[in-house]
Coordinates of C-alpha atoms in Angstrom, one line a residue:
X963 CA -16.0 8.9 16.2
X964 CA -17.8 5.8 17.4
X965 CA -18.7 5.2 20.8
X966 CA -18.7 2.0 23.0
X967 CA -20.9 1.8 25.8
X968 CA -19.8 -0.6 28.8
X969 CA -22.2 -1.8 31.0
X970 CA -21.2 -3.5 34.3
X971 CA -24.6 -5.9 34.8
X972 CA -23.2 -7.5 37.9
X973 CA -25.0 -7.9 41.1
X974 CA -23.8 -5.0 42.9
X975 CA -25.5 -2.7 40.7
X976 CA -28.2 -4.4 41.8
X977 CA -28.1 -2.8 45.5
X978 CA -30.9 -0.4 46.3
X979 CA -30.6 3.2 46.5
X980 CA -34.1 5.2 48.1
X981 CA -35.5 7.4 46.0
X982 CA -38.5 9.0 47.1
X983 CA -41.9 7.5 45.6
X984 CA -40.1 4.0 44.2
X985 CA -40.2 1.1 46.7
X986 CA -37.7 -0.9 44.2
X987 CA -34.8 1.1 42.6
X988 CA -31.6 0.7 41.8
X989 CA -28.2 1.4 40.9
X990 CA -28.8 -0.4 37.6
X991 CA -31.7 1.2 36.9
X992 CA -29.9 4.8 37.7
X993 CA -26.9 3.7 35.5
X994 CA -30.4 3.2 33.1
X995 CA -31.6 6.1 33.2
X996 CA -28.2 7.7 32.7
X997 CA -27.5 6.3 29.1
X998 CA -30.8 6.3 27.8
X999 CA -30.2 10.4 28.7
X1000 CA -27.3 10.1 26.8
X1001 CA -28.6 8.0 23.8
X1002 CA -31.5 10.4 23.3
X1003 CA -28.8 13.6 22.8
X1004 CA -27.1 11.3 20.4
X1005 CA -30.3 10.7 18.7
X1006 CA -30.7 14.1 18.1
X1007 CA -27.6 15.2 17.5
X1008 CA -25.5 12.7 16.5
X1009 CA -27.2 10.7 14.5
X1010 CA -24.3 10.3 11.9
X1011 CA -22.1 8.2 14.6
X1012 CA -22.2 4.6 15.5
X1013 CA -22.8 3.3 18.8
X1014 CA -22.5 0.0 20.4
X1015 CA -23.4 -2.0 23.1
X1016 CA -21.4 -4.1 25.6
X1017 CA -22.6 -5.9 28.9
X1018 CA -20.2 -7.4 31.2
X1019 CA -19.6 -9.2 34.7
X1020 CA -17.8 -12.2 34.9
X1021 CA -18.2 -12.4 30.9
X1022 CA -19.2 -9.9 28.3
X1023 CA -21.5 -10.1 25.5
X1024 CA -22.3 -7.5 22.6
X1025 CA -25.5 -6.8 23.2
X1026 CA -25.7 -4.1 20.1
X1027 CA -23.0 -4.2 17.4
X1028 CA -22.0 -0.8 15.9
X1029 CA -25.5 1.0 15.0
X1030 CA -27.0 4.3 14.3
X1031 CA -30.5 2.8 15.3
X1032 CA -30.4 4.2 18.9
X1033 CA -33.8 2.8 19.7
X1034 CA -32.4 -0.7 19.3
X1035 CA -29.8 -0.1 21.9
X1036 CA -32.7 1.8 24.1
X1037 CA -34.0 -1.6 23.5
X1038 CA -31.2 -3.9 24.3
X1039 CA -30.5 -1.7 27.4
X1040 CA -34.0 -2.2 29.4
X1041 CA -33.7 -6.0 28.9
X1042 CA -30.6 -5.9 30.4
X1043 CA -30.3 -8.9 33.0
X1044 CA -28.2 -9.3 36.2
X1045 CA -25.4 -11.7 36.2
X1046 CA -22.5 -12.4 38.9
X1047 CA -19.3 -10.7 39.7
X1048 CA -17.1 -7.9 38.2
X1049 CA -14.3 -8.6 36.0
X1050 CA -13.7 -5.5 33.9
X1051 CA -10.1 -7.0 32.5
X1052 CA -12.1 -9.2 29.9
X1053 CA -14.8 -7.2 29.2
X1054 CA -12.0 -4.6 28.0
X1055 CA -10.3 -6.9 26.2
X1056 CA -13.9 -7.2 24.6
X1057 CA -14.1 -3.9 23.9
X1058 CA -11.0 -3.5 22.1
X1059 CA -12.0 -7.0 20.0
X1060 CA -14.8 -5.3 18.9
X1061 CA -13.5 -2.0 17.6
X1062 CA -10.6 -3.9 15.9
X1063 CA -12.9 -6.0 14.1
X1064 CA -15.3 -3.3 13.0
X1065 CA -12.7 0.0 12.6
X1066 CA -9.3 -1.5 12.9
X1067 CA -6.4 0.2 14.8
X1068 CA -6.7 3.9 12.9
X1069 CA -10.0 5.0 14.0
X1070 CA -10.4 7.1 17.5
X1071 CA -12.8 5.7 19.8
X1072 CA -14.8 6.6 22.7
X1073 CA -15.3 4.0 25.3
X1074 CA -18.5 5.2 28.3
X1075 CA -17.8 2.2 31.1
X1076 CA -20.7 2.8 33.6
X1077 CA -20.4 0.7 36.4
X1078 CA -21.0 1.2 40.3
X1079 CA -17.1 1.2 41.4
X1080 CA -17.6 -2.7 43.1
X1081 CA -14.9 -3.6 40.6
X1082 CA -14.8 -7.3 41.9
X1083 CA -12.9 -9.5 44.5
X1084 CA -10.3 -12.0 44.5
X1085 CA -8.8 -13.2 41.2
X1086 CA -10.3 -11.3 38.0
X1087 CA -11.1 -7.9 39.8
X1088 CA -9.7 -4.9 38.5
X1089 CA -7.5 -5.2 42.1
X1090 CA -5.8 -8.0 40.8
X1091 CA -5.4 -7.3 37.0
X1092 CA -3.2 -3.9 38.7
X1093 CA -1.2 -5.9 40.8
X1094 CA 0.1 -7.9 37.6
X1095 CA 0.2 -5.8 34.8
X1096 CA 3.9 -5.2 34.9
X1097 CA 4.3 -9.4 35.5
X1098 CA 2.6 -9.9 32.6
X1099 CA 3.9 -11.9 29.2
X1100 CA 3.6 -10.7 25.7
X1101 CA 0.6 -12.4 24.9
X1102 CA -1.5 -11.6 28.3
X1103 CA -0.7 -7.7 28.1
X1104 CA -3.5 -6.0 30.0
X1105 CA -6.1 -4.6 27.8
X1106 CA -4.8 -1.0 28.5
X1107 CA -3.9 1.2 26.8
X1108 CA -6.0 0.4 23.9
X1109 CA -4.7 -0.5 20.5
X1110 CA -6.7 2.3 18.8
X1111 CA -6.7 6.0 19.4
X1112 CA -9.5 6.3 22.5
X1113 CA -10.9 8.3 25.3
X1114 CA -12.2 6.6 28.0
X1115 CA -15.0 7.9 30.4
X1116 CA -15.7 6.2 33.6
X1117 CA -19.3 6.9 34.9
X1118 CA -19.8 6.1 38.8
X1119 CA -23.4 5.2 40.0
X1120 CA -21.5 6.4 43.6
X1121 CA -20.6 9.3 45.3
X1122 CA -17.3 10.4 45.2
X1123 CA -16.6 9.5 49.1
X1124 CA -18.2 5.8 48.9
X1125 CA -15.0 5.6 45.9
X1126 CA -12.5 7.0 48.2
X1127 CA -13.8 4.4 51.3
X1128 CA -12.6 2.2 49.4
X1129 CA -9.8 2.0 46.5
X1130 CA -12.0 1.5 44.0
X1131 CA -11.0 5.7 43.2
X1132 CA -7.2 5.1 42.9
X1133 CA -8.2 1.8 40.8
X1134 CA -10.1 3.5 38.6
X1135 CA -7.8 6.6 38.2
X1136 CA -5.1 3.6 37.3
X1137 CA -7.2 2.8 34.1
X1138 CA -7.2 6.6 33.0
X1139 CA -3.4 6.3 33.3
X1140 CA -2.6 3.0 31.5
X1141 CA -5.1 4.6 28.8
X1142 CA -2.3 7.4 28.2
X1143 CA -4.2 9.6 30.4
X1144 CA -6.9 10.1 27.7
X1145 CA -10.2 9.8 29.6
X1146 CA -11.8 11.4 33.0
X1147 CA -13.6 9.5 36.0
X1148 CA -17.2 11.4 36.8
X1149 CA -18.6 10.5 40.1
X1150 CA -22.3 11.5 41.4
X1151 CA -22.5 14.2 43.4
X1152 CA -24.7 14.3 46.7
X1153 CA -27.1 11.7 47.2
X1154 CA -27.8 8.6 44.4
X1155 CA -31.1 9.7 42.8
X1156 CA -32.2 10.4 39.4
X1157 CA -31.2 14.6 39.7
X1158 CA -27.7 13.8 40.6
X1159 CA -27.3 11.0 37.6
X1160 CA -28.5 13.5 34.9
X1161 CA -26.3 16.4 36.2
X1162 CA -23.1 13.7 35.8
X1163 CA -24.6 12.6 32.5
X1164 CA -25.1 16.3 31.3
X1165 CA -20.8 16.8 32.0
X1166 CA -20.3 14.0 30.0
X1167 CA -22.3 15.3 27.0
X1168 CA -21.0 18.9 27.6
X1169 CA -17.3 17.3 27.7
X1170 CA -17.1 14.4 24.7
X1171 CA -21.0 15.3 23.1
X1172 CA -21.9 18.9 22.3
X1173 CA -21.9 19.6 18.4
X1174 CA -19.4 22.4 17.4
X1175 CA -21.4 24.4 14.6
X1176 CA -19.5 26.2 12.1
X1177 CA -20.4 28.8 9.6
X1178 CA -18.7 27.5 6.0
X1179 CA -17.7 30.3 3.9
X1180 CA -16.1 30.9 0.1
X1181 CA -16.1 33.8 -1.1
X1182 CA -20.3 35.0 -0.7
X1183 CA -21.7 32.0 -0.1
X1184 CA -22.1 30.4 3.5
X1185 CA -24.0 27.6 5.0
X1186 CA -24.0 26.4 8.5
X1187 CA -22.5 23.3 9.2
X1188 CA -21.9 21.1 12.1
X1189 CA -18.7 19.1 12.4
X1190 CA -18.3 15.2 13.6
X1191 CA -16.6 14.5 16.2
X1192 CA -15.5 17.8 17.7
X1193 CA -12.2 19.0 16.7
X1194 CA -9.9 18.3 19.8
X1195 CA -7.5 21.2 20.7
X1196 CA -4.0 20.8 19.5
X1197 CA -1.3 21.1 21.1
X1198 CA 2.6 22.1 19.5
X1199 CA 5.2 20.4 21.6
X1200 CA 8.1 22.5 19.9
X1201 CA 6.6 25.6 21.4
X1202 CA 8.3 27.7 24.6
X1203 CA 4.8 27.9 26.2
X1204 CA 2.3 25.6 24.1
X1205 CA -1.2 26.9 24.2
X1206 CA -4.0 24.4 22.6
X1207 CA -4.6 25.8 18.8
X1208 CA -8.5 24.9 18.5
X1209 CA -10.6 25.6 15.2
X1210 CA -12.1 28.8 14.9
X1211 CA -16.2 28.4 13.9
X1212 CA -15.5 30.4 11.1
X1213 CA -14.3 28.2 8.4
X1214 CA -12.8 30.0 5.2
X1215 CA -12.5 28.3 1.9
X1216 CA -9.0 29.6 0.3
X1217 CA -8.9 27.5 -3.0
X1218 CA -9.5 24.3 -4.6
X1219 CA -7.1 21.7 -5.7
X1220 CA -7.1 18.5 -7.9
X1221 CA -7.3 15.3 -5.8
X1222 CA -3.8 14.2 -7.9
X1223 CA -1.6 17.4 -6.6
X1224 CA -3.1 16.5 -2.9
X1225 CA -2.3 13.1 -3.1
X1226 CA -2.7 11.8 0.9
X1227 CA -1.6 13.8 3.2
X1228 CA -0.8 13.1 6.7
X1229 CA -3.7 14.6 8.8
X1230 CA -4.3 15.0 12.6
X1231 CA -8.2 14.0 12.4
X1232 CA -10.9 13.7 9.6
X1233 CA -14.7 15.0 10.4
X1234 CA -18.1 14.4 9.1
X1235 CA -19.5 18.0 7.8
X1236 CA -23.3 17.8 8.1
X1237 CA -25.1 21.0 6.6
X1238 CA -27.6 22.7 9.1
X1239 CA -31.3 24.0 7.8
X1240 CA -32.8 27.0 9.5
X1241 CA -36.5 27.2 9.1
X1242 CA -38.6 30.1 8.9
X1243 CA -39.2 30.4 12.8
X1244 CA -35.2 29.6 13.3
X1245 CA -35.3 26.7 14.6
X1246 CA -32.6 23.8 13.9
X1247 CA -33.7 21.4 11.7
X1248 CA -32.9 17.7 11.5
X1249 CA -29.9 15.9 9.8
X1250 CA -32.2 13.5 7.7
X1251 CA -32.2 9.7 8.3
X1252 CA -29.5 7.1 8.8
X1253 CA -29.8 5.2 5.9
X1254 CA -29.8 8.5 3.5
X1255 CA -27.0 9.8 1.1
X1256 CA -25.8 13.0 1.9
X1257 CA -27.4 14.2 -0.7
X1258 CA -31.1 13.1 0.0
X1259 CA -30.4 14.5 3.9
X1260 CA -29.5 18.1 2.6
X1261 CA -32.7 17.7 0.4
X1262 CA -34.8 16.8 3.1
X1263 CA -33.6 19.3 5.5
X1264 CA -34.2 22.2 3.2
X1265 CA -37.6 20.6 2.2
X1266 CA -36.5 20.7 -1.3
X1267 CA -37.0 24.5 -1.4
X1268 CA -33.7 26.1 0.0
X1269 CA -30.8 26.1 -1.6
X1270 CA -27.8 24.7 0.2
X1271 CA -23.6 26.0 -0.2
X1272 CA -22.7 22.5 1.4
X1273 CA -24.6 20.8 -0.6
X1274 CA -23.9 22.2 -4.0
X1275 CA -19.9 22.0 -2.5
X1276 CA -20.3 18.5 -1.7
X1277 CA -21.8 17.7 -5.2
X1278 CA -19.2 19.8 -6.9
X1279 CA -16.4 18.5 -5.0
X1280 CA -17.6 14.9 -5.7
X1281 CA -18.4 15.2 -9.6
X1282 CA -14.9 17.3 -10.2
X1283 CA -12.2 14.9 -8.3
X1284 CA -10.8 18.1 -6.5
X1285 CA -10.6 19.1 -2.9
X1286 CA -11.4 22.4 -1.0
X1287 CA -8.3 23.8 1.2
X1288 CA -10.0 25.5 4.5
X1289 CA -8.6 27.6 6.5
X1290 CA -9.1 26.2 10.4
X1291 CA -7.2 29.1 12.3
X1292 CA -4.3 31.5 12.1
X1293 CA -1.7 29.4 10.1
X1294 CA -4.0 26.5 10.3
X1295 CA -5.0 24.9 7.4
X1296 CA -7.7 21.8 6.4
X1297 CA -9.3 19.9 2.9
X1298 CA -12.9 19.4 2.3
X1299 CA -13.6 16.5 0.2
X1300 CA -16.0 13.7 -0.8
X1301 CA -15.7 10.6 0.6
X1302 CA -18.2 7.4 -0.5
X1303 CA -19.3 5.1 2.3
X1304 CA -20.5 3.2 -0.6
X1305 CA -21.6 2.9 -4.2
X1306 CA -25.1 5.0 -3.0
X1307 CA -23.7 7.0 -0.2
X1308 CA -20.9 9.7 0.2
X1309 CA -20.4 12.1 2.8
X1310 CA -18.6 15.8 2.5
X1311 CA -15.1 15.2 5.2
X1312 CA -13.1 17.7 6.5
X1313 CA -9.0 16.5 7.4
X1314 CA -7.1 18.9 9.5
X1315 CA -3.4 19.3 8.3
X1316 CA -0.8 19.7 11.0
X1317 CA -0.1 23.2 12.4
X1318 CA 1.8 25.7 10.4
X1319 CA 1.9 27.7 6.8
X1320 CA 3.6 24.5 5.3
X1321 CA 2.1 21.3 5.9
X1322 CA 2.2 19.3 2.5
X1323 CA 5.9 20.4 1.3
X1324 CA 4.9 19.3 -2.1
X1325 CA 2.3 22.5 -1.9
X1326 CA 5.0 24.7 -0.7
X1327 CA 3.7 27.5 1.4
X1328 CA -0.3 27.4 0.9
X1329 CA -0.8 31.7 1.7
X1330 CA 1.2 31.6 -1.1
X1331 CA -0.8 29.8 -3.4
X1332 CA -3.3 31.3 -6.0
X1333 CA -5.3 30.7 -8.7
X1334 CA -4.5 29.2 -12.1
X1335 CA -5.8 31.9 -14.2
X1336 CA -3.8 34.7 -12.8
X1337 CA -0.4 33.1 -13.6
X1338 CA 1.4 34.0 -17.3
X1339 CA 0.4 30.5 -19.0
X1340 CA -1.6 27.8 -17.7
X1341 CA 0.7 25.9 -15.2
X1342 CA -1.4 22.6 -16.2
X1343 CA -0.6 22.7 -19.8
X1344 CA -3.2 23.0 -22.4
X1345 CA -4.0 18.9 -22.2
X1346 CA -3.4 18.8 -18.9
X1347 CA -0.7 16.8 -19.3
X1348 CA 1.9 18.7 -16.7
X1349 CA 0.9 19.7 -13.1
X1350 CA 3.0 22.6 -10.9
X1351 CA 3.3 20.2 -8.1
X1352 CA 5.1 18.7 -6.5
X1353 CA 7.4 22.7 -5.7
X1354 CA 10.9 21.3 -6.1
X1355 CA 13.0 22.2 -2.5
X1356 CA 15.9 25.0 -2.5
X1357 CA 17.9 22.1 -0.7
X1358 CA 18.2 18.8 -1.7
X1359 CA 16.5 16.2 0.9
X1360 CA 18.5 14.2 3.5
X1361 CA 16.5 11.4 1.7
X1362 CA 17.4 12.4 -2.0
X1363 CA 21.1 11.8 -1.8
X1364 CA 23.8 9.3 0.5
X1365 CA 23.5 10.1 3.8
X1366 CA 26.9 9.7 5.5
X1367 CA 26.8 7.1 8.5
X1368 CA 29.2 6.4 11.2
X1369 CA 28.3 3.4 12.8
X1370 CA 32.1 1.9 13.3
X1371 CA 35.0 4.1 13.9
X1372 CA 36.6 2.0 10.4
X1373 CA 33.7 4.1 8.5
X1374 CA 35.1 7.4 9.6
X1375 CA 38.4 6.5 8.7
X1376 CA 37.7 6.2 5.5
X1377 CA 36.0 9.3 5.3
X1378 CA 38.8 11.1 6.4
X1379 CA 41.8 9.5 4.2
X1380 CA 39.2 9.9 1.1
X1381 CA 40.0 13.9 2.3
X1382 CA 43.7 13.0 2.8
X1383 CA 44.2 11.9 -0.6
X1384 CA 42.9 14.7 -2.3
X1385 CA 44.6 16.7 -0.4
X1386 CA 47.7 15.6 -1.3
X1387 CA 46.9 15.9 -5.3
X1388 CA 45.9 19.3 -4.6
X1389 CA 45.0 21.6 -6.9
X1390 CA 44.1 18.8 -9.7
X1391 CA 41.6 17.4 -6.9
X1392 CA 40.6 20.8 -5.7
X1393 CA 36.4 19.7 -6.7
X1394 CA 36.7 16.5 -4.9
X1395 CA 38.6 17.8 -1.9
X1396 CA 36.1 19.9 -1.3
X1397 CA 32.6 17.5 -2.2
X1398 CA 34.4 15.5 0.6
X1399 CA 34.8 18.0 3.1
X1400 CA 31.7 19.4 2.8
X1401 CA 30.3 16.4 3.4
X1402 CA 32.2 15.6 6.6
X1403 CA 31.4 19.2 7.8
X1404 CA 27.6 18.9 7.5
X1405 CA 27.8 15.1 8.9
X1406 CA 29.7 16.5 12.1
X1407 CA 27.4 19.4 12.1
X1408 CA 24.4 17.1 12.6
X1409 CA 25.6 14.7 15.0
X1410 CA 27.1 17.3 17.0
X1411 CA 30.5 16.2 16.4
X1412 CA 32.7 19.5 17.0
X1413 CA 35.8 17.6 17.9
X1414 CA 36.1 15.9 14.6
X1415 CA 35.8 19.7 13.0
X1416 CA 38.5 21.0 14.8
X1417 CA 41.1 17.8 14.2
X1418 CA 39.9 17.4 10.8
X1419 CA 41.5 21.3 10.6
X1420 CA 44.5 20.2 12.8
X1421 CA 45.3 17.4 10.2
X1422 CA 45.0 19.7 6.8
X1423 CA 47.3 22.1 8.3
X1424 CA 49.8 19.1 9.0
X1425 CA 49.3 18.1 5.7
X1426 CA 50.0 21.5 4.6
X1427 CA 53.3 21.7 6.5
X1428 CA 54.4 18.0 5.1
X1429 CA 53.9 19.7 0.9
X1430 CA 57.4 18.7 -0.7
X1431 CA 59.3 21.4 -2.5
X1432 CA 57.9 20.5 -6.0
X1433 CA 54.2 20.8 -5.0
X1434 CA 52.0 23.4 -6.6
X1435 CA 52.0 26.8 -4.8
X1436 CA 47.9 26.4 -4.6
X1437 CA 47.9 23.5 -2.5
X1438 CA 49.2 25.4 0.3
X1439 CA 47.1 28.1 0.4
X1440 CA 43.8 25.8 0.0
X1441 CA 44.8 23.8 2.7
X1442 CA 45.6 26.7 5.0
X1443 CA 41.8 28.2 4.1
X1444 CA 39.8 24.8 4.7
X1445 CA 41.2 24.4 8.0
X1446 CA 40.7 27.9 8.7
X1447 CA 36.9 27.5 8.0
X1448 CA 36.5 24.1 9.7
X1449 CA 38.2 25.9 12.9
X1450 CA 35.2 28.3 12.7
X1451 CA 32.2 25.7 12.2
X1452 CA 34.1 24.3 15.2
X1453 CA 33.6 27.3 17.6
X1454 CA 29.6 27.4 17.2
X1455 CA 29.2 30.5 15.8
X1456 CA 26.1 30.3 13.9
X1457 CA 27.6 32.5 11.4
X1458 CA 29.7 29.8 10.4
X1459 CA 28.0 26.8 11.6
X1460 CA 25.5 27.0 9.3
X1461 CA 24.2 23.4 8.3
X1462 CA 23.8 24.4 4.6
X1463 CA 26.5 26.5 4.3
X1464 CA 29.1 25.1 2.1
X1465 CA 33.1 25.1 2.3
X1466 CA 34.3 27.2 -1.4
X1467 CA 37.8 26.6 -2.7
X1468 CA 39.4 30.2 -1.9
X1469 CA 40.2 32.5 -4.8
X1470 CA 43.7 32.7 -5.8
X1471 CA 46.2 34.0 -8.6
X1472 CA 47.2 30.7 -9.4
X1473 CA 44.1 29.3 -10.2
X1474 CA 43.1 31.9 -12.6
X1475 CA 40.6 33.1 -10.8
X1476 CA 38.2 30.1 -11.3
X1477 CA 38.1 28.9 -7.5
X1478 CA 39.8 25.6 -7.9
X1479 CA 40.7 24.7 -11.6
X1480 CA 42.9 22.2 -12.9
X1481 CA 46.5 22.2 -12.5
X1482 CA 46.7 23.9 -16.4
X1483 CA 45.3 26.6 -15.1
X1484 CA 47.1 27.4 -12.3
X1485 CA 50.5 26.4 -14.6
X1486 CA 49.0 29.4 -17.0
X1487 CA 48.9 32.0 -14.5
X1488 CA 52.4 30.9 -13.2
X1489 CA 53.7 32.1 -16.2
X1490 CA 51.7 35.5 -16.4
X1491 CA 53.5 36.3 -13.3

């Protein structure tokens, strides 16, 4: 997850602060001190991530595009200069610019404004951009929310009472909220010296920065891993009393699947899997270089003596086409794969499914699935020119066949004279009666529509009471038992409101015991009686 780091280098964060033994220091050099705290826990562990620069007052400039080099950005940031007022509006709009341009819309962001709270006066302060985001036209939308999945982290070189003096607090919190509420303010607590910046600078890591290490298992084998970004907590919205499911730091490898029965799933998140090296006095190791393959990192980190699970994974993974299913949490469920950066470089990724024992519907039930070798023949074919998957659905798809819309009343109409009319050449149309009233009930069934059930009944028994003389005996009876059953779907009753429950012709003596034959039929067992 790449980070963006805005820097307000107007001259309020110029104003002094007294800190004890420095004649000349200030807000900026706080805010400084703050971020260079922050780049060096970055540098350390998270030296997989990019990171860039952005300073901003009236304008804003990109000081230091998207990098892994953290002492160029140490760089850039000490050179920092002082410009004139605060207009955060733009330098948002800069912000999102830049993450467009270098990650598109897809990839989550995290955006670290540091800035005093002085968010500007008169037209182009963050007052004003408030006051007219709901005036605004299509083409001058306010920067916020961003276009790109985000969190947004608003650093205050102030106390929380110098905010609240003010409205630079309720301004601020304004941001979070057009954001989608994805973010958190973090004020300084007590007085502005360089104790109180660190401790705000240390929530910050603790919050959006600390590694989440993992132990990887299959079967005997382990290795300890850590996992970029952290795996957010998710939450399931169909749930009574949702509870965030978070990933356990045990990570079990179920089975392995070819890359063509995966195919692309929809994911919640995808995470870089770095291997950890322990060495002898059990110390964490490093994660190797930025401009090393995966490969040459794990080889440096075990010193080319130590063998490595993730590594030999990562290579096997890579060389076979196949992916690793992982399981996350109770009825949680991931992949492990290879993905290249480039022709040199490829990294071992880890995608989190959504919630729940069936995620890919093509896989069916994953618990359920096993290994090749223990079913009767080989479910690939000996040339591997068949595959098991996709698992074919007990019920046909709403997408696999006509889906029956009633957008003007002239539509349903139709629908129910098609009925009509087979009714009436009942029993030679008892297969078609019956398609077509199935296919009402399960439309009215999913709308909701319970009236149309019960006058849909109200008409076949009119119909049934309007059979001439000559009509066949059957007719009667099947009309009598469809509106019977449409009268019960009608009432609710989950025991015959099922949606795939199906209408059946009703058995009778004069269709020969077939449920709905042709009129031979029924002639036939006439003349038995």
């Amino acid at each position: 997850m790449p980070t963006v780091v805005l820097m307000d280098s107007s001259l309020s964060m110029t104003r002094p602060v007294s800190v004890e033994g420095s004649e000349e220091f200030q807000r900026k050099n706080l805010a400084v001190h703050g971020l260079t705290m922050l780049f060096e826990h970055m540098a350390t562990n998270y030296r997989m991530e990019f990171t860039s620069l952005i300073a901003f007052s009236s304008l804003w400039e990109l000081m230091v595009p998207f990098t892994r080099d953290y002492n160029t950005l140490q760089e850039a940031l000490n050179n920092l200069e002082d410009y004139d007022k605060t207009c955060l509006e733009a330098a948002l709009q800069g912000v999102s610019n830049v993450v467009q341009q270098e990650w598109g819309t897809a990839c989550p962001c995290q955006v670290v404004l540091v800035t005093d709270g002085a968010l500007g006066i008169g037209r182009g302060s963050l007052r004003h951009s408030l006051q007219t985001v709901k005036q605004r036209v299509e083409d001058k939308k306010f920067p916020l929310p961003f276009p790109f999945p985000s969190k947004f982290y608003v650093m205050c070189i102030a106390n929380a009472e110098e905010l609240q003096a003010t409205d630079g607090m309720d301004n601020l919190e304004q941001l979070i909220n057009l954001n989608d509420g994805e973010g958190q303010i973090y004020t300084m607590e007590g007085p502005l010296c360089l104790k109180s910046v660190q401790s705000m600078f240390g929530k910050l890591i603790d919050q959006a920065y600390s590694p989440f290490h993992a132990v990887l298992r299959c079967g005997n084998l382990t290795s300890d891993v850590q996992v970029f970004p952290r795996p957010e907590p998710v939450i399931i919205d169909d749930e009574v009393d949702p509870l965030p499911k978070t990933v356990q730091t045990d990570l079990e490898i179920v089975g392995f699947i070819e890359i063509g029965d995966i195919s692309s799933p929809p994911v919640l998140s995808r995470h870089l899997v770095l291997p950890i090296a322990v060495n002898k006095e059990g110390d964490e190791m490093g994660t190797g270089t930025s401009d090393e393959t995966e490969e040459e990192t794990s080889t440096n980190q075990m010193a080319g003596k130590s063998p490595n699970f993730c590594v030999l994974l990562h290579g096997s993974l890579k060389v076979e086409g196949m992916v690793a299913l992982v399981q996350l949490a109770p009825d949680w469920f991931g992949m492990l794969y290879s993905q290249a950066d480039s022709k040199k470089k490829s990294n071992l990724m880890m995608s989190l499914f959504e919630f729940g024992s069936e995620p890919l519907p093509w896989l069916g039930r994953i618990s359920q699935l096993g290994p090749a070798s223990d079913a009767a023949e080989n479910p690939y074919g000996e040339d591997d020119s068949k595959s098991p998957f996709p698992i074919q659905p007990k019920h046909k798809r709403s997408y696999a066949q006509n889906v029956t819309v009633w957008i003007k009343a002239s539509g349903l109409q139709t629908d129910v004279q098609k009925i009509l009319r087979n009714a009436r050449k009942l029993p030679e149309k008892t297969q078609t009666f019956y398609k077509e009233l199935n296919r009402l009930r399960k439309a009215a069934l999913a709308f909701g529509f319970w009236e149309l059930l019960k006058n849909m009944a109200e008409l076949l028994e009119r119909e049934c009471t309007l059979l001439p003389d000559s009509a066949h005996p059957d007719a009667a009876f099947q009309l009598s038992h469809a509106a019977q059953q449409l009268k019960l779907a009608s009432s609710r009753d989950s025991k015959y409101s099922g949606f795939e429950h199906n209408i059946t012709p009703m058995l009778t003596d004069f269709s020969g015991g077939g449920g709905g034959g042709g009129g031979g039929g029924g002639a036939a067992a006439a003349e038995r009686i």
